PDB file of C-alpha atoms and ligand atoms in Angstrom:
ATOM      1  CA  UNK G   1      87.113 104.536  70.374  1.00 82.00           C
ATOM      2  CA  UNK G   2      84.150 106.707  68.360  1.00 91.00           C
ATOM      3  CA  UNK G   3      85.278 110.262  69.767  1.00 93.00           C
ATOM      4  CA  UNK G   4      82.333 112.533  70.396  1.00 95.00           C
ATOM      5  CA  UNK G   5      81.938 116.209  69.255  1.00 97.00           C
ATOM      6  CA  UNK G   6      79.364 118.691  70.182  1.00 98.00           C
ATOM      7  CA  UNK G   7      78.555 121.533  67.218  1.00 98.00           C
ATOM      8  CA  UNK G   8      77.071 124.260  68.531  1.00 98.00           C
ATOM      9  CA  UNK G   9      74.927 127.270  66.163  1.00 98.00           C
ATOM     10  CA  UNK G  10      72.660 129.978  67.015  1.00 98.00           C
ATOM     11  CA  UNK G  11      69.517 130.733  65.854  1.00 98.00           C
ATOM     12  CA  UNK G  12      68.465 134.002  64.262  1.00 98.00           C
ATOM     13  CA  UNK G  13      69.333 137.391  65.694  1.00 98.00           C
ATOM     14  CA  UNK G  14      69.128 140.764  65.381  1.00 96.00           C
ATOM     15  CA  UNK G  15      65.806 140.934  63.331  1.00 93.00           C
ATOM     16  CA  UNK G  16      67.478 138.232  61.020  1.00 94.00           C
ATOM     17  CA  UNK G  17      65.529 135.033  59.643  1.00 95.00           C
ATOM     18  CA  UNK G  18      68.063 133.126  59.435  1.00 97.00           C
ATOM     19  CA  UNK G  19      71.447 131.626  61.095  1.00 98.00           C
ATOM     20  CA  UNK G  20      74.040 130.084  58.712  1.00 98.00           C
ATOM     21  CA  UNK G  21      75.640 128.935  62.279  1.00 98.00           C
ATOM     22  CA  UNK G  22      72.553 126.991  63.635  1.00 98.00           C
ATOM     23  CA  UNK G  23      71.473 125.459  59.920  1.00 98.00           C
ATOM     24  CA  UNK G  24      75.634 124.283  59.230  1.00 98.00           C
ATOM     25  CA  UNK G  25      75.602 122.325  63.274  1.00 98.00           C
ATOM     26  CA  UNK G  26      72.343 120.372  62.052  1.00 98.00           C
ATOM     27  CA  UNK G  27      73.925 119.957  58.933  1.00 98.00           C
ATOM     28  CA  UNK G  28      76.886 118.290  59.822  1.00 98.00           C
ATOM     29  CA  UNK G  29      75.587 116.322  62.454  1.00 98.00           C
ATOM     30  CA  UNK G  30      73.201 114.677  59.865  1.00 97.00           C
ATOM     31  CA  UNK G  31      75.865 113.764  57.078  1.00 96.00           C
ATOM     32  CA  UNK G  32      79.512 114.584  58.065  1.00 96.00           C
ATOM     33  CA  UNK G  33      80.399 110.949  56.953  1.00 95.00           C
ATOM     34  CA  UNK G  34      82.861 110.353  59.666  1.00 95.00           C
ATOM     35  CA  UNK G  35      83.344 107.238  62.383  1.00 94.00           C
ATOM     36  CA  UNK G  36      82.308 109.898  64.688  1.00 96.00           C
ATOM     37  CA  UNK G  37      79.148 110.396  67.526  1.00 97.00           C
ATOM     38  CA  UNK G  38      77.958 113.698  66.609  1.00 98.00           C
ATOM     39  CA  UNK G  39      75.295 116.465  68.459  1.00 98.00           C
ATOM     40  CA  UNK G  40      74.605 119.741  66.982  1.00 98.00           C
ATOM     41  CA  UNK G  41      72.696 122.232  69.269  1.00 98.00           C
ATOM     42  CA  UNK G  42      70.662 125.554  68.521  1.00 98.00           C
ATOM     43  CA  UNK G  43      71.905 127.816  71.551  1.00 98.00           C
ATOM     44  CA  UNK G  44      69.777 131.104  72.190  1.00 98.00           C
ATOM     45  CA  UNK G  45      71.599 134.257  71.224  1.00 98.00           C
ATOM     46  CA  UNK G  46      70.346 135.200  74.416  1.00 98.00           C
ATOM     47  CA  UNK G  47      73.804 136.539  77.064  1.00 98.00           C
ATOM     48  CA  UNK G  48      74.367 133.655  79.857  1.00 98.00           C
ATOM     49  CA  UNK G  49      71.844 131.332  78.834  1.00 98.00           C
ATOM     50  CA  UNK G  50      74.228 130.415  75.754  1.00 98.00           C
ATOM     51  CA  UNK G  51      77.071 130.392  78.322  1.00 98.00           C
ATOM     52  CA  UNK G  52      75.066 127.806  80.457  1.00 98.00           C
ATOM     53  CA  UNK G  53      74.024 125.619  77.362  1.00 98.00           C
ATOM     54  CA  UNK G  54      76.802 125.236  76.187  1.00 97.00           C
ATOM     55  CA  UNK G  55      78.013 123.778  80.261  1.00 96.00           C
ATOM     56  CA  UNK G  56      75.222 121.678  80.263  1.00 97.00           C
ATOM     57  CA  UNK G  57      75.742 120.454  76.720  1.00 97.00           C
ATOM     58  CA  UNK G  58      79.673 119.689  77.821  1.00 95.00           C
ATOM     59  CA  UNK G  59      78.730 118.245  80.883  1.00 94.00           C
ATOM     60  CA  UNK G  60      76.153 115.852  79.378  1.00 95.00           C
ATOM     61  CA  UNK G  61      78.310 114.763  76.653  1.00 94.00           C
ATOM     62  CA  UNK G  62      81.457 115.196  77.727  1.00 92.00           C
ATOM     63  CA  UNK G  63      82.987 115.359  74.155  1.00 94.00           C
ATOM     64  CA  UNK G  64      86.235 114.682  72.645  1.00 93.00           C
ATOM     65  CA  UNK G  65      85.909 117.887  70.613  1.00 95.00           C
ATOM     66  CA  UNK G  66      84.023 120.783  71.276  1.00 97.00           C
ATOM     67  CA  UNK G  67      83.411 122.864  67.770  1.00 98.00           C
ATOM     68  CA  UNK G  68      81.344 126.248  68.121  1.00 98.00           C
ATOM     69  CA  UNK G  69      79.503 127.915  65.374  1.00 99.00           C
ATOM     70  CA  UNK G  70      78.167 131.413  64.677  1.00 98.00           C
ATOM     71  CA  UNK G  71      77.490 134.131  62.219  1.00 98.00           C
ATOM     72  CA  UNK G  72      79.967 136.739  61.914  1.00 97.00           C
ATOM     73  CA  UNK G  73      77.894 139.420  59.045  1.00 94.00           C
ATOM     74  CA  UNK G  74      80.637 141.140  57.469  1.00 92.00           C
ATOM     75  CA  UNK G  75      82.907 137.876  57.176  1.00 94.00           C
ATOM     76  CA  UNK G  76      83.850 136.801  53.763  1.00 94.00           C
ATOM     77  CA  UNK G  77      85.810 134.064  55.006  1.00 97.00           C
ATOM     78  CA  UNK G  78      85.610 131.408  57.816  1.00 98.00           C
ATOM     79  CA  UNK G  79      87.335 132.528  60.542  1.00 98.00           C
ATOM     80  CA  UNK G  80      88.779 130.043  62.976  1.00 98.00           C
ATOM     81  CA  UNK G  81      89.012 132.357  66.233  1.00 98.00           C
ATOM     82  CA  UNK G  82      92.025 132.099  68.409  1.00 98.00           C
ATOM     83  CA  UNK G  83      90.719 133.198  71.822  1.00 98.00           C
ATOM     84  CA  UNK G  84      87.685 134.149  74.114  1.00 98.00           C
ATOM     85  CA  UNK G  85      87.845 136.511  76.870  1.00 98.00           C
ATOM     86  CA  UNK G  86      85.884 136.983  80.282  1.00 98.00           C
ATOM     87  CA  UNK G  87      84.380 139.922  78.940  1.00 98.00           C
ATOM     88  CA  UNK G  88      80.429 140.684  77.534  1.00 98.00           C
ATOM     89  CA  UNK G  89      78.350 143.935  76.077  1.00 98.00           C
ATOM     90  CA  UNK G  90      76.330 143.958  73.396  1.00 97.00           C
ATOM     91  CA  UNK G  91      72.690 143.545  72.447  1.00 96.00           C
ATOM     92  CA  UNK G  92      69.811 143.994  72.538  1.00 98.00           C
ATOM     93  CA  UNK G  93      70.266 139.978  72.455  1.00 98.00           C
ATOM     94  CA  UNK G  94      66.837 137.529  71.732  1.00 98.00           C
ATOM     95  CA  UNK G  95      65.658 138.051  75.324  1.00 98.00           C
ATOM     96  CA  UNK G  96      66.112 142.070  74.561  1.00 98.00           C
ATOM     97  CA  UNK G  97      68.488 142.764  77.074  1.00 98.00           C
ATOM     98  CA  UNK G  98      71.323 145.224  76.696  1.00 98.00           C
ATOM     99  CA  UNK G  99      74.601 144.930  78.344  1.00 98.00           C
ATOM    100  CA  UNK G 100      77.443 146.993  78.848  1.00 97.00           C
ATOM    101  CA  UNK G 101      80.457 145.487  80.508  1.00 97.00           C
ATOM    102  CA  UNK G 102      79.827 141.892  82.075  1.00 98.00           C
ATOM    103  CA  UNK G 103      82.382 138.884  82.849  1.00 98.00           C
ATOM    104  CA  UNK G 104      81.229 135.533  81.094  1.00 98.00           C
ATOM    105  CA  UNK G 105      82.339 134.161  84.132  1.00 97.00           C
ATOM    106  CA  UNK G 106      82.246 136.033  86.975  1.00 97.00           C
ATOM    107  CA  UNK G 107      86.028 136.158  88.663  1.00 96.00           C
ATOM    108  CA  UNK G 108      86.991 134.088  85.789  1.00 96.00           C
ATOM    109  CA  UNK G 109      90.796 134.307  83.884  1.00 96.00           C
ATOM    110  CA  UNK G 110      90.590 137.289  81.597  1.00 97.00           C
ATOM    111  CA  UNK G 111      91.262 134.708  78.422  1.00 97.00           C
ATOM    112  CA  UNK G 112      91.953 131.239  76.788  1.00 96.00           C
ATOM    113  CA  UNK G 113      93.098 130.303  73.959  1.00 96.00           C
ATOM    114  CA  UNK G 114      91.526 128.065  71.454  1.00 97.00           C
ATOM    115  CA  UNK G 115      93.199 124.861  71.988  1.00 95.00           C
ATOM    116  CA  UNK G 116      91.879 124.183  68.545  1.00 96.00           C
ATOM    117  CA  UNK G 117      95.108 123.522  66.084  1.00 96.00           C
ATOM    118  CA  UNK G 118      94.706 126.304  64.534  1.00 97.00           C
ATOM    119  CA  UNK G 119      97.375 126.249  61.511  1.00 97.00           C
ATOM    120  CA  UNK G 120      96.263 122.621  60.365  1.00 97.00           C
ATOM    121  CA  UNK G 121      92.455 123.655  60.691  1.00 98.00           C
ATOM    122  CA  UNK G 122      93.332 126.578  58.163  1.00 98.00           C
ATOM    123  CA  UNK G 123      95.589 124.354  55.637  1.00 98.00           C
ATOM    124  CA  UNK G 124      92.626 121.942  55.569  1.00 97.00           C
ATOM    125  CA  UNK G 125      90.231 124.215  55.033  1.00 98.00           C
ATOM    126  CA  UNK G 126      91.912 125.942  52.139  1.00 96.00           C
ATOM    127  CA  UNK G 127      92.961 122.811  50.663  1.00 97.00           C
ATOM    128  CA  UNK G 128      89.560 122.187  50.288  1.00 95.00           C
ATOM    129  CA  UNK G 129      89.141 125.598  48.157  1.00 97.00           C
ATOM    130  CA  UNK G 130      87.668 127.150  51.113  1.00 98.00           C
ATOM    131  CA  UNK G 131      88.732 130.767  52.181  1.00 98.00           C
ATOM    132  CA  UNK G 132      89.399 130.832  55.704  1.00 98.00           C
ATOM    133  CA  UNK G 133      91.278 132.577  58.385  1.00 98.00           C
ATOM    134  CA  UNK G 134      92.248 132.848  61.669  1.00 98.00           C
ATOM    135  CA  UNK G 135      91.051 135.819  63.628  1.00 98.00           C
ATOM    136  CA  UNK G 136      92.419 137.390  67.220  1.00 98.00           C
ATOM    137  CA  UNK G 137      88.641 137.864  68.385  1.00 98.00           C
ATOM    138  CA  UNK G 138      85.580 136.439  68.591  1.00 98.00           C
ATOM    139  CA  UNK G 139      83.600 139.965  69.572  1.00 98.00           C
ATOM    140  CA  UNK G 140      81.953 140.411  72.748  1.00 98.00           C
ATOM    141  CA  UNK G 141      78.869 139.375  72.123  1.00 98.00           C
ATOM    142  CA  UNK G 142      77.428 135.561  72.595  1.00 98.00           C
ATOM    143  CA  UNK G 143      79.659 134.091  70.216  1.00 98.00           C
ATOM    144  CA  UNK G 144      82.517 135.188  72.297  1.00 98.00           C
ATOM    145  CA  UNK G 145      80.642 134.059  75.114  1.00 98.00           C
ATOM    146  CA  UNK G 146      80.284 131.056  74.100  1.00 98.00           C
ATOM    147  CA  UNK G 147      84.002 130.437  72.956  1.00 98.00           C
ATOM    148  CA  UNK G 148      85.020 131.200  76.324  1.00 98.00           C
ATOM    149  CA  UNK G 149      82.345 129.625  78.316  1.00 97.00           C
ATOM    150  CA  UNK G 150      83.362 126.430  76.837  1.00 97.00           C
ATOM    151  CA  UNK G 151      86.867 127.052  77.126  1.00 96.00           C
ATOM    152  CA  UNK G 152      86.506 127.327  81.010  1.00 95.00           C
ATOM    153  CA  UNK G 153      84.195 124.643  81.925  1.00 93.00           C
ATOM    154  CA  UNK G 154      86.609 121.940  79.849  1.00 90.00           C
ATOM    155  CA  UNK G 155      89.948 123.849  81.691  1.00 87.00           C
ATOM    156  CA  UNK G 156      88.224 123.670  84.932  1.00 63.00           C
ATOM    157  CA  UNK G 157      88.178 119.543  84.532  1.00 58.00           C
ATOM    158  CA  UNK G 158      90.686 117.810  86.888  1.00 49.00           C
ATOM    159  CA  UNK G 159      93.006 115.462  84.255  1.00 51.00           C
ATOM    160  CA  UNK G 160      91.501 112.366  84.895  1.00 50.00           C
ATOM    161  CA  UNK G 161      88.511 113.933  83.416  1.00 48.00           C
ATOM    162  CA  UNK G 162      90.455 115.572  81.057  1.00 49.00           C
ATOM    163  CA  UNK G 163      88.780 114.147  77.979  1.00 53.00           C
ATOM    164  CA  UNK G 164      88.469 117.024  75.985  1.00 58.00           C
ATOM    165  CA  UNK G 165      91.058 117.146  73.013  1.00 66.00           C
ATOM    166  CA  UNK G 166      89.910 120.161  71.548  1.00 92.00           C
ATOM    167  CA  UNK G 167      87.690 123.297  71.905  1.00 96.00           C
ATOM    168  CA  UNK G 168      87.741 126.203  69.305  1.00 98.00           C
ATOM    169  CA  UNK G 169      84.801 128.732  67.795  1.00 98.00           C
ATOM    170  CA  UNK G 170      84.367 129.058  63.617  1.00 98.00           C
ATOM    171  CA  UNK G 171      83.141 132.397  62.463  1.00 98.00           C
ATOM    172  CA  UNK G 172      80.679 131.463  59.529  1.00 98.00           C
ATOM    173  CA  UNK G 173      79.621 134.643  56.277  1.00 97.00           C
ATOM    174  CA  UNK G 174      76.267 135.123  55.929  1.00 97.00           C
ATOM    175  CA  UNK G 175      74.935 133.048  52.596  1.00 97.00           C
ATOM    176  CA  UNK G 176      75.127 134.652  49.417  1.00 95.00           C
ATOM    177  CA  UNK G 177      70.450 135.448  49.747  1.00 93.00           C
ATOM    178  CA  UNK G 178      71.009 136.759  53.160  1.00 94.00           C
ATOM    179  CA  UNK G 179      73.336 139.721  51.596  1.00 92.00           C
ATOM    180  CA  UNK G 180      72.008 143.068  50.467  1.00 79.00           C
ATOM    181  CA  UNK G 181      73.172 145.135  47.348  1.00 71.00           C
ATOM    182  CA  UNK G 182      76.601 145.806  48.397  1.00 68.00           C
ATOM    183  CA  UNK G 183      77.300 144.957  51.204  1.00 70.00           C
ATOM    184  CA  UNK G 184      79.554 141.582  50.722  1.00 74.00           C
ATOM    185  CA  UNK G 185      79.150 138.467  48.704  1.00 85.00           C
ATOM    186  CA  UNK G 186      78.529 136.144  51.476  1.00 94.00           C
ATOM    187  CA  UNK G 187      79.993 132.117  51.103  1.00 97.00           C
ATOM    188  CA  UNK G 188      77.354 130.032  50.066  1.00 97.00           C
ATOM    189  CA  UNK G 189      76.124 126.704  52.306  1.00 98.00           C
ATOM    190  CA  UNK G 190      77.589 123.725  50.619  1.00 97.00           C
ATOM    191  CA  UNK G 191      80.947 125.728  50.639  1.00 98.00           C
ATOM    192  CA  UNK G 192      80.962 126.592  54.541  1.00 98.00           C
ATOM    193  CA  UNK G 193      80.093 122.413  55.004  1.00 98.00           C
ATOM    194  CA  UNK G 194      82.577 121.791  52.898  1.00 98.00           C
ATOM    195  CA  UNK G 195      85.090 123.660  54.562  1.00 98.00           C
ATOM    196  CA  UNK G 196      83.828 122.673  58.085  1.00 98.00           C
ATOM    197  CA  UNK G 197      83.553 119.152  57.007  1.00 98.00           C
ATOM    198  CA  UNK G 198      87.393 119.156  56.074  1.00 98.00           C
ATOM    199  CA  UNK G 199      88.133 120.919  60.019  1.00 98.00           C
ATOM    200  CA  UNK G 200      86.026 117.594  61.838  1.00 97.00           C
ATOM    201  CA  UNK G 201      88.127 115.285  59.829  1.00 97.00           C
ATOM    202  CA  UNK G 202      90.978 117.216  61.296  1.00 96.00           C
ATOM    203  CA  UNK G 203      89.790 117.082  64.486  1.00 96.00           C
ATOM    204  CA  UNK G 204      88.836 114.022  64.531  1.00 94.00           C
ATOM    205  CA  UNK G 205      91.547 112.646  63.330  1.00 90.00           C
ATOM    206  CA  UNK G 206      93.750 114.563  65.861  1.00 74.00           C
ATOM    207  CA  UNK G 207      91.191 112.879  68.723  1.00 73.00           C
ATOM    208  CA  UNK G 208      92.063 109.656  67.667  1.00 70.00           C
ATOM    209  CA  UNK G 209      95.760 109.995  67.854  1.00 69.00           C
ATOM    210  CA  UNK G 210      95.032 111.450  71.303  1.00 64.00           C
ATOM    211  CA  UNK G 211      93.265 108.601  72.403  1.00 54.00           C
TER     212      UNK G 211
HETATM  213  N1  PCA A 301      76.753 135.600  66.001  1.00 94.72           N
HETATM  214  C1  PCA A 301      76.829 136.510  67.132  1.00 94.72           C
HETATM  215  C2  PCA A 301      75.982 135.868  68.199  1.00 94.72           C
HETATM  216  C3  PCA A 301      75.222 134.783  67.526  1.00 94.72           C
HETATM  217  C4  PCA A 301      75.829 134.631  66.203  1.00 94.72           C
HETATM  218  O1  PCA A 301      75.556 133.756  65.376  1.00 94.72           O
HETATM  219  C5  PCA A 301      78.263 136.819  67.575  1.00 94.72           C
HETATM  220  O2  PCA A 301      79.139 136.935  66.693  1.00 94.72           O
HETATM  221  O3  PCA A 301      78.524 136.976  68.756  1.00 94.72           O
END
């Protein structure tokens, strides 16, 4: 069976033009060269509507794999985050609200983990000559929000519905023109695809087993 996987980006924030996150989703849905139904989504950095887009978007496709995308600035490295947590602050986000201490989910469980595999993602990804890491948090901000959010709706699914293999959020540098005079180097585009490329054959591969 074709396994399905929803890629999720954002689009630009904080006075930024531009969102590695949103551009790489598109990206690989166009030409990830795999045997494999692919949707890549633009969510608003914008706190619960990214939450309830990425529902919808889970709900709608009900994917195999679940692969979330956004721009960490000071990253040098992907980072393949390990767990989201009921928690929000942050901001102003794109609708220019400010928040201080919000649940993702209100009455939600305080955390999941990634059920991403986490140590294969990272040996692919390096294999490929791409830096990478694994990180203990996403932030608090929509990224984490959207980590979690996902998380939840696919844990909430009785196991009959249980068709989700695998759910996990990628922490993407800024490219190299997005970084100013010391501040970084950034990771340029066609190495973040390449490196994200090598997780969805992981993935994928992994959803096939499963299935
Ligand atoms: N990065 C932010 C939100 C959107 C994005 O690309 C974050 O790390 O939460």
């Amino acid at each position: 069976m074709t396994p399905t996987v929803l890629i999720t980006g954002f689009e630009p924030f904080d006075g930024g033009d531009r969102n590695p996150s949103g551009e790489l989703a598109l990206e690989l849905a166009e030409r990830h060269g795999f045997a494999a139904d692919v949707r890549a989504e633009v969510l608003p950095v914008v706190f619960r509507k990214a939450s309830a887009a990425v529902r919808d978007l889970i709900a709608e496709t009900r994917p195999d794999i679940v692969m979330g995308l956004g721009l960490a600035g000071g990253a040098s490295t992907l980072r393949v985050e390990r767990i989201g947590v009921n928690f929000f602050r942050g901001g102003p986000d794109n609708d220019g609200d400010r928040y201080e201490d919000e649940e993702v989910i209100p009455g939600g469980p305080a955390a999941y983990f990634s059920t991403f595999p986490i140590a294969r993602l990272l040996a692919a990804i390096e294999g490929c000559g791409v830096p990478a890491r694994d990180s203990l948090s996403a932030g608090s901000y929509c990224c984490n929000e959207v980590l979690y959010a996902a998380l939840h709706a696919c844990a909430g699914r009785s196991p009959e519905h249980s068709e989700v293999a695998s759910v996990g959020f990628v922490h993407l540098p800024p490219f190299p023109e997005m970084v100013g005079e010391g501040s970084g180097s950034g990771m340029m585009c066609e190495l973040q695809f390449r490196g994200l490329q090598a997780m969805l054959g992981v993935l994928i591969g992994a959803a096939e087993t499963a299935t």
